[in-house]
Short mmCIF file of C-alpha atoms and ligand atoms in Angstrom, two decimals:
data_model
loop_
_atom_site.label_atom_id
_atom_site.label_comp_id
_atom_site.label_asym_id
_atom_site.label_seq_id
_atom_site.Cartn_x
_atom_site.Cartn_y
_atom_site.Cartn_z
CA MET A 173 56.18 -23.83 -5.72
CA SER A 174 55.93 -27.21 -4.83
CA LYS A 175 59.15 -29.89 -4.24
CA LEU A 176 58.82 -33.51 -5.51
CA LEU A 177 60.72 -35.73 -4.23
CA ILE A 178 61.51 -39.17 -6.87
CA VAL A 179 63.10 -42.50 -5.81
CA GLY A 180 63.97 -44.83 -8.35
CA THR A 181 65.87 -46.81 -10.37
CA VAL A 182 68.22 -45.12 -12.32
CA ALA A 183 70.02 -48.05 -14.59
CA PHE A 184 71.23 -49.01 -17.77
CA ASP A 185 68.86 -50.92 -20.37
CA ALA A 186 69.61 -52.73 -23.12
CA ILE A 187 65.88 -52.85 -25.14
CA GLU A 188 65.22 -55.50 -28.04
CA THR A 189 61.78 -54.06 -30.01
CA PRO A 190 60.78 -55.50 -33.63
CA PHE A 191 62.82 -52.69 -34.66
CA GLY A 192 66.10 -52.54 -33.52
CA LYS A 193 68.10 -53.95 -30.50
CA THR A 194 70.45 -51.64 -28.64
CA ASP A 195 73.95 -52.13 -26.28
CA LYS A 196 73.73 -50.73 -22.50
CA ILE A 197 71.68 -47.14 -22.36
CA LEU A 198 70.18 -45.16 -19.48
CA GLY A 199 67.91 -46.12 -18.73
CA GLY A 200 65.58 -46.86 -15.01
CA ALA A 201 62.06 -46.25 -13.72
CA ALA A 202 63.38 -42.71 -12.21
CA THR A 203 64.81 -41.30 -14.61
CA TYR A 204 62.02 -42.47 -16.88
CA ILE A 205 60.09 -40.35 -14.32
CA SER A 206 62.02 -36.99 -13.62
CA LEU A 207 62.14 -36.52 -17.25
CA SER A 208 58.94 -36.78 -17.24
CA ALA A 209 58.37 -34.31 -14.57
CA ALA A 210 60.16 -31.77 -15.31
CA GLN A 211 58.47 -30.25 -17.87
CA PHE A 212 55.99 -29.37 -15.54
CA GLY A 213 58.94 -26.80 -13.64
CA VAL A 214 58.67 -28.24 -10.12
CA LYS A 215 61.98 -28.55 -7.68
CA SER A 216 62.22 -32.35 -7.70
CA GLY A 217 64.95 -34.29 -6.84
CA ILE A 218 65.91 -38.50 -6.72
CA VAL A 219 67.13 -40.52 -5.00
CA SER A 220 68.77 -43.18 -6.08
CA VAL A 221 72.11 -45.55 -6.32
CA VAL A 222 74.27 -46.30 -9.38
CA GLY A 223 78.24 -47.68 -9.39
CA GLY A 224 81.56 -46.52 -10.33
CA ASP A 225 80.77 -47.89 -14.16
CA PHE A 226 78.08 -45.83 -14.90
CA PRO A 227 78.81 -42.17 -17.08
CA LYS A 228 78.45 -38.57 -15.20
CA ASP A 229 77.36 -37.46 -18.12
CA TYR A 230 74.15 -38.99 -18.32
CA LEU A 231 73.78 -37.60 -14.43
CA THR A 232 75.13 -33.41 -16.06
CA GLN A 233 72.20 -34.14 -18.45
CA LEU A 234 69.55 -34.79 -15.72
CA ASN A 235 70.86 -31.35 -13.56
CA GLY A 236 70.41 -30.17 -17.34
CA LYS A 237 66.63 -30.54 -16.69
CA GLY A 238 66.96 -29.19 -13.25
CA ILE A 239 66.20 -31.59 -11.41
CA ASN A 240 68.41 -32.44 -8.57
CA THR A 241 70.39 -35.45 -8.79
CA ASP A 242 72.11 -35.60 -4.79
CA GLY A 243 70.74 -38.47 -3.43
CA VAL A 244 71.44 -40.34 -6.63
CA GLU A 245 74.84 -42.00 -4.92
CA ILE A 246 77.65 -43.64 -6.30
CA ILE A 247 79.34 -46.35 -5.04
CA GLU A 248 82.58 -46.18 -7.24
CA ASP A 249 83.39 -49.90 -6.88
CA GLY A 250 79.96 -51.12 -7.58
CA LYS A 251 78.40 -51.87 -11.00
CA THR A 252 74.95 -50.63 -12.37
CA PHE A 253 71.43 -51.91 -11.70
CA PHE A 254 71.05 -53.91 -15.33
CA TRP A 255 67.96 -54.91 -17.44
CA LYS A 256 66.78 -56.60 -20.75
CA GLY A 257 64.26 -56.49 -21.75
CA LYS A 258 62.71 -58.28 -25.53
CA TYR A 259 58.87 -56.64 -26.74
CA HIS A 260 56.87 -59.05 -28.37
CA ASN A 261 55.60 -57.84 -32.04
CA ASP A 262 53.05 -56.19 -30.70
CA LEU A 263 54.55 -54.13 -28.99
CA ASN A 264 52.23 -54.77 -25.88
CA THR A 265 53.88 -57.24 -23.62
CA ARG A 266 57.70 -57.98 -23.13
CA ASP A 267 60.08 -60.37 -21.63
CA THR A 268 62.54 -59.58 -18.77
CA LEU A 269 65.70 -61.69 -19.80
CA ILE A 270 67.61 -60.05 -16.83
CA THR A 271 67.51 -57.97 -13.86
CA ASP A 272 71.04 -57.14 -12.96
CA LEU A 273 70.41 -55.54 -9.28
CA ASN A 274 74.21 -54.70 -8.41
CA VAL A 275 73.92 -51.97 -6.37
CA LEU A 276 71.17 -51.85 -6.14
CA ALA A 277 70.84 -54.69 -3.67
CA GLU A 278 72.49 -53.02 -0.48
CA PHE A 279 70.90 -49.96 -0.83
CA ASN A 280 69.90 -48.09 1.82
CA PRO A 281 69.04 -44.87 1.20
CA VAL A 282 69.10 -41.21 1.99
CA VAL A 283 66.75 -37.84 1.45
CA PRO A 284 69.27 -34.47 0.43
CA GLU A 285 68.19 -32.70 3.78
CA GLU A 286 66.95 -30.33 1.57
CA TYR A 287 63.98 -32.57 0.34
CA THR A 288 62.98 -34.15 4.25
CA ASP A 289 59.69 -32.33 3.44
CA THR A 290 59.26 -32.41 0.06
CA ASP A 291 55.56 -32.08 -0.67
CA PHE A 292 55.06 -34.95 -3.35
CA LEU A 293 56.77 -38.28 -3.22
CA MET A 294 57.06 -39.93 -6.73
CA LEU A 295 58.21 -43.61 -5.11
CA GLY A 296 59.09 -45.27 -8.46
CA ASN A 297 59.72 -49.30 -9.65
CA LEU A 298 62.75 -50.20 -6.82
CA HIS A 299 62.64 -52.12 -4.31
CA PRO A 300 59.32 -51.58 -1.10
CA ALA A 301 62.74 -51.99 1.31
CA VAL A 302 64.29 -48.66 -0.39
CA GLN A 303 60.93 -47.64 -1.16
CA MET A 304 59.81 -47.62 2.84
CA GLY A 305 63.06 -46.22 4.02
CA VAL A 306 62.51 -43.30 1.86
CA ILE A 307 58.88 -42.41 3.40
CA ASN A 308 60.60 -42.92 7.15
CA GLN A 309 62.66 -40.49 6.59
CA ILE A 310 60.48 -38.01 4.87
CA SER A 311 59.33 -35.59 8.84
CA THR A 312 56.31 -33.57 7.78
CA LYS A 313 53.37 -35.96 5.49
CA PRO A 314 53.48 -35.15 1.80
CA LYS A 315 50.28 -33.55 0.34
CA LEU A 316 50.20 -37.27 -2.22
CA ILE A 317 52.15 -40.21 -2.60
CA VAL A 318 52.24 -42.23 -5.56
CA LEU A 319 53.84 -45.72 -5.95
CA ASP A 320 54.72 -47.54 -9.44
CA THR A 321 55.60 -50.63 -8.27
CA MET A 322 56.19 -54.19 -10.93
CA ASN A 323 55.34 -58.03 -10.90
CA PHE A 324 58.63 -59.21 -10.29
CA TRP A 325 58.18 -56.73 -6.89
CA MET A 326 55.36 -59.18 -6.14
CA ASP A 327 57.00 -62.40 -6.17
CA SER A 328 60.55 -61.83 -4.70
CA ALA A 329 59.39 -59.07 -2.26
CA LEU A 330 55.25 -59.03 -1.57
CA ASP A 331 55.74 -58.58 2.35
CA GLN A 332 57.31 -56.02 2.67
CA LEU A 333 55.18 -54.28 -1.08
CA MET A 334 52.06 -54.62 1.53
CA GLU A 335 53.63 -52.70 3.82
CA VAL A 336 54.01 -49.98 1.32
CA ILE A 337 50.81 -50.14 -0.64
CA ALA A 338 49.14 -49.53 2.74
CA LYS A 339 51.13 -46.26 2.66
CA VAL A 340 50.22 -44.26 0.04
CA ASP A 341 47.42 -42.47 -1.71
CA VAL A 342 47.94 -43.62 -5.22
CA ILE A 343 48.78 -46.44 -6.96
CA THR A 344 50.06 -46.97 -10.94
CA ILE A 345 50.33 -50.51 -11.82
CA ASN A 346 49.53 -52.09 -15.27
CA ASP A 347 46.39 -54.84 -15.27
CA GLU A 348 48.57 -57.79 -15.68
CA GLU A 349 49.99 -56.72 -11.83
CA ALA A 350 46.88 -55.38 -11.24
CA ARG A 351 45.26 -58.71 -11.08
CA GLN A 352 48.36 -60.38 -9.99
CA LEU A 353 47.98 -58.63 -6.71
CA SER A 354 43.89 -58.39 -6.71
CA GLY A 355 43.96 -61.76 -7.51
CA GLU A 356 40.99 -60.59 -9.64
CA TYR A 357 39.88 -60.61 -13.06
CA SER A 358 38.16 -57.85 -13.90
CA LEU A 359 39.60 -54.94 -13.13
CA VAL A 360 36.71 -52.76 -11.62
CA ARG A 361 36.84 -55.37 -9.45
CA ALA A 362 40.75 -55.54 -8.58
CA ALA A 363 40.60 -51.86 -8.18
CA GLN A 364 38.36 -52.35 -5.81
CA LYS A 365 40.38 -55.07 -3.41
CA ILE A 366 43.62 -52.92 -4.28
CA HIS A 367 41.88 -49.34 -2.20
CA GLU A 368 40.88 -52.18 0.36
CA MET A 369 44.81 -52.30 0.82
CA GLY A 370 45.21 -48.75 1.41
CA PRO A 371 45.10 -46.62 -1.64
CA LYS A 372 42.41 -44.26 -2.36
CA TYR A 373 43.17 -43.81 -5.59
CA VAL A 374 44.10 -46.22 -8.46
CA VAL A 375 45.41 -46.10 -11.66
CA ILE A 376 45.84 -49.24 -14.03
CA LYS A 377 48.25 -48.33 -16.94
CA LYS A 378 47.27 -50.32 -20.31
CA GLY A 379 49.85 -50.18 -22.08
CA GLU A 380 47.79 -48.69 -25.97
CA HIS A 381 44.99 -49.19 -24.37
CA GLY A 382 45.05 -46.30 -22.05
CA ALA A 383 44.63 -45.90 -18.73
CA LEU A 384 42.12 -45.93 -15.86
CA LEU A 385 41.54 -44.38 -12.56
CA PHE A 386 39.49 -45.71 -9.94
CA ASN A 387 38.77 -43.51 -6.70
CA ASN A 388 35.77 -45.65 -4.40
CA GLY A 389 33.27 -46.50 -6.44
CA ASP A 390 34.01 -43.11 -9.69
CA VAL A 391 36.02 -44.14 -12.60
CA PHE A 392 37.83 -42.46 -15.52
CA PHE A 393 39.52 -43.18 -18.07
CA ALA A 394 41.46 -41.62 -20.63
CA PRO A 395 43.48 -43.43 -23.70
CA ALA A 396 46.62 -43.26 -25.35
CA LEU A 397 47.34 -41.38 -28.49
CA PRO A 398 47.34 -43.83 -31.53
CA LEU A 399 50.48 -43.30 -33.10
CA GLU A 400 51.65 -43.91 -36.23
CA GLU A 401 55.50 -44.20 -35.34
CA VAL A 402 56.18 -46.56 -32.25
CA PHE A 403 59.66 -47.54 -32.00
CA ASP A 404 60.71 -48.51 -28.62
CA PRO A 405 57.61 -48.84 -25.25
CA THR A 406 60.50 -48.81 -22.73
CA GLY A 407 59.62 -46.59 -20.12
CA ALA A 408 56.03 -45.41 -20.81
CA GLY A 409 54.73 -46.60 -17.48
CA ASP A 410 57.42 -44.30 -15.60
CA THR A 411 56.60 -41.83 -17.78
CA PHE A 412 53.34 -41.65 -17.34
CA ALA A 413 53.57 -41.18 -13.36
CA GLY A 414 56.03 -38.78 -14.22
CA GLY A 415 53.33 -37.12 -15.97
CA PHE A 416 50.75 -37.49 -13.28
CA ILE A 417 52.40 -35.92 -10.65
CA GLY A 418 54.43 -33.55 -12.26
CA TYR A 419 50.90 -32.22 -12.91
CA LEU A 420 49.19 -32.54 -9.75
CA ALA A 421 53.29 -30.85 -7.83
CA LYS A 422 52.28 -27.72 -10.30
CA SER A 423 48.94 -27.83 -10.05
CA GLU A 424 48.37 -28.29 -6.28
CA ASP A 425 45.64 -29.55 -6.55
CA ILE A 426 44.73 -33.33 -6.10
CA SER A 427 41.28 -33.46 -6.37
CA PHE A 428 39.83 -36.37 -7.99
CA GLU A 429 38.66 -33.64 -10.69
CA ASN A 430 41.89 -32.56 -11.59
CA MET A 431 43.74 -36.21 -11.61
CA LYS A 432 41.64 -36.44 -14.66
CA ARG A 433 43.29 -33.97 -15.80
CA ALA A 434 46.88 -35.11 -14.60
CA VAL A 435 46.24 -38.39 -16.23
CA ILE A 436 45.57 -37.46 -19.58
CA ALA A 437 48.26 -35.08 -19.03
CA GLY A 438 51.34 -38.76 -18.44
CA SER A 439 49.19 -40.60 -21.48
CA ASN A 440 50.52 -37.53 -23.79
CA LEU A 441 54.04 -37.73 -22.41
CA ALA A 442 54.06 -41.10 -22.67
CA SER A 443 53.66 -41.06 -26.10
CA PHE A 444 56.07 -39.28 -27.04
CA CYS A 445 58.23 -41.61 -24.87
CA VAL A 446 57.48 -44.39 -27.51
CA GLU A 447 58.91 -42.49 -30.90
CA LYS A 448 62.54 -43.46 -30.37
CA PHE A 449 64.15 -45.83 -28.60
CA GLY A 450 65.40 -44.91 -24.51
CA THR A 451 64.87 -41.61 -23.07
CA GLU A 452 66.39 -39.92 -26.46
CA ARG A 453 62.62 -38.61 -27.49
CA MET A 454 62.06 -36.99 -24.18
CA GLU A 455 65.23 -35.17 -24.04
CA SER A 456 64.98 -33.49 -26.89
CA LEU A 457 60.41 -32.48 -26.25
CA LEU A 458 59.70 -29.01 -27.13
CA GLU A 459 56.83 -27.27 -25.02
CA LYS A 460 54.70 -26.11 -28.45
CA GLU A 461 54.50 -30.64 -29.03
CA ILE A 462 53.28 -30.93 -25.97
CA GLN A 463 50.32 -28.56 -26.21
CA GLU A 464 50.18 -30.10 -29.72
CA ARG A 465 49.10 -33.62 -28.59
CA LEU A 466 46.89 -32.75 -25.41
CA LEU A 467 44.90 -30.66 -28.37
CA GLN A 468 44.94 -34.00 -30.51
CA PHE A 469 44.06 -36.04 -27.84
CA LYS A 470 40.68 -33.55 -26.80
CA GLN A 471 39.41 -33.70 -30.56
CA LEU A 472 40.39 -37.76 -30.38
CA THR A 473 37.54 -37.77 -26.59
CA GLN A 474 35.20 -35.31 -27.42
CA PHE A 475 32.25 -36.03 -28.76
CA GLU A 476 28.64 -34.62 -28.55
CA ILE A 477 25.20 -37.29 -27.64
CA GLU A 478 21.56 -36.51 -27.09
CA LEU A 479 20.18 -38.31 -24.26
CA SER A 480 16.78 -40.00 -25.04
P1 AMP B 1626 58.29 -50.03 -17.58
O1 AMP B 1626 58.73 -49.35 -19.11
O2 AMP B 1626 58.44 -47.99 -17.78
O3 AMP B 1626 57.10 -49.94 -16.75
O4 AMP B 1626 59.85 -48.90 -17.11
C1 AMP B 1626 61.35 -49.82 -17.71
C2 AMP B 1626 62.66 -49.52 -16.90
O5 AMP B 1626 62.22 -49.68 -15.86
C3 AMP B 1626 64.11 -49.22 -17.52
O6 AMP B 1626 64.42 -48.19 -17.96
C4 AMP B 1626 64.31 -50.01 -16.67
O7 AMP B 1626 65.38 -49.83 -15.79
C5 AMP B 1626 63.63 -50.10 -15.25
N1 AMP B 1626 63.20 -51.69 -13.68
C6 AMP B 1626 63.59 -52.72 -15.06
N2 AMP B 1626 63.02 -53.68 -14.15
C7 AMP B 1626 63.15 -52.88 -12.79
C8 AMP B 1626 62.73 -53.54 -11.04
N3 AMP B 1626 62.89 -55.39 -11.09
N4 AMP B 1626 63.49 -52.79 -10.50
C9 AMP B 1626 62.90 -51.60 -10.75
N5 AMP B 1626 62.70 -50.77 -11.83
C10 AMP B 1626 62.95 -51.53 -12.30
#
């Protein structure tokens, strides 16, 4: 069985959407990625940091899904990373109101011995210096390194981020961030420029408008499923990334053809994430529901047409 190591924030989030607001609830990139990847039953572990204010129950919840949290350092006299965001009425755009790095500001990641030979490495959203710190502790080159990041790090640590980008096989970012990183409006041109920075594969997430997978000249598009219920898009991008790498880790096939399936698997899981606040929907998700929705994806995109 493949091993998957996930680095990213384990956090408190406070979220406001047009449908309601939450106080501090469980969030963080690594949390969403690991809950999503857990659907594929691969051996996975998280590297992250939390403060003494972080309920141990949350870690136990992740352990209950088969996720190893030995690499989550607990700084007893520190405070957990906190993010607060407010969504606009279209739910596709949001404002970040608060980003308190807290214990993340001084974090030196330590990869548990068991994961230093990981087959798949998911660098979830957090400081690029931490992402690099994890890459440097991996003893044998992983089959695949996937990077997710955001504009916050492009604004505050671009040079370090560029060094990480040069070392990864796949980058997943949203359309706005792809434009910021490349300085190109056209997503095709943006992907070309990002290829030149290092990654062979570029995944551009477009929220409710789906995702694009670029591999030099080749491109594949996966729609997002039109949903009746959308409450909270928080974590959808991370859930997508977790589904993408979880699928690849389970199938142990990193060809472009299989990445297309992985993009669908990620989109499928992200469609559940947005149906409830925070991690709630992902925690209760059943295999049967995932399979039913995959069928809907097929029906949504399949058509016959005669070429003359
Ligand atoms: P997503 O909606 O997929 O972009 O991810 C939302 C998650 O990212 C939330 O649970 C936040 O805790 C986390 N997050 C927000 N800002 C940052 C940041 N600057 N670095 C790392 N994680 C973040």
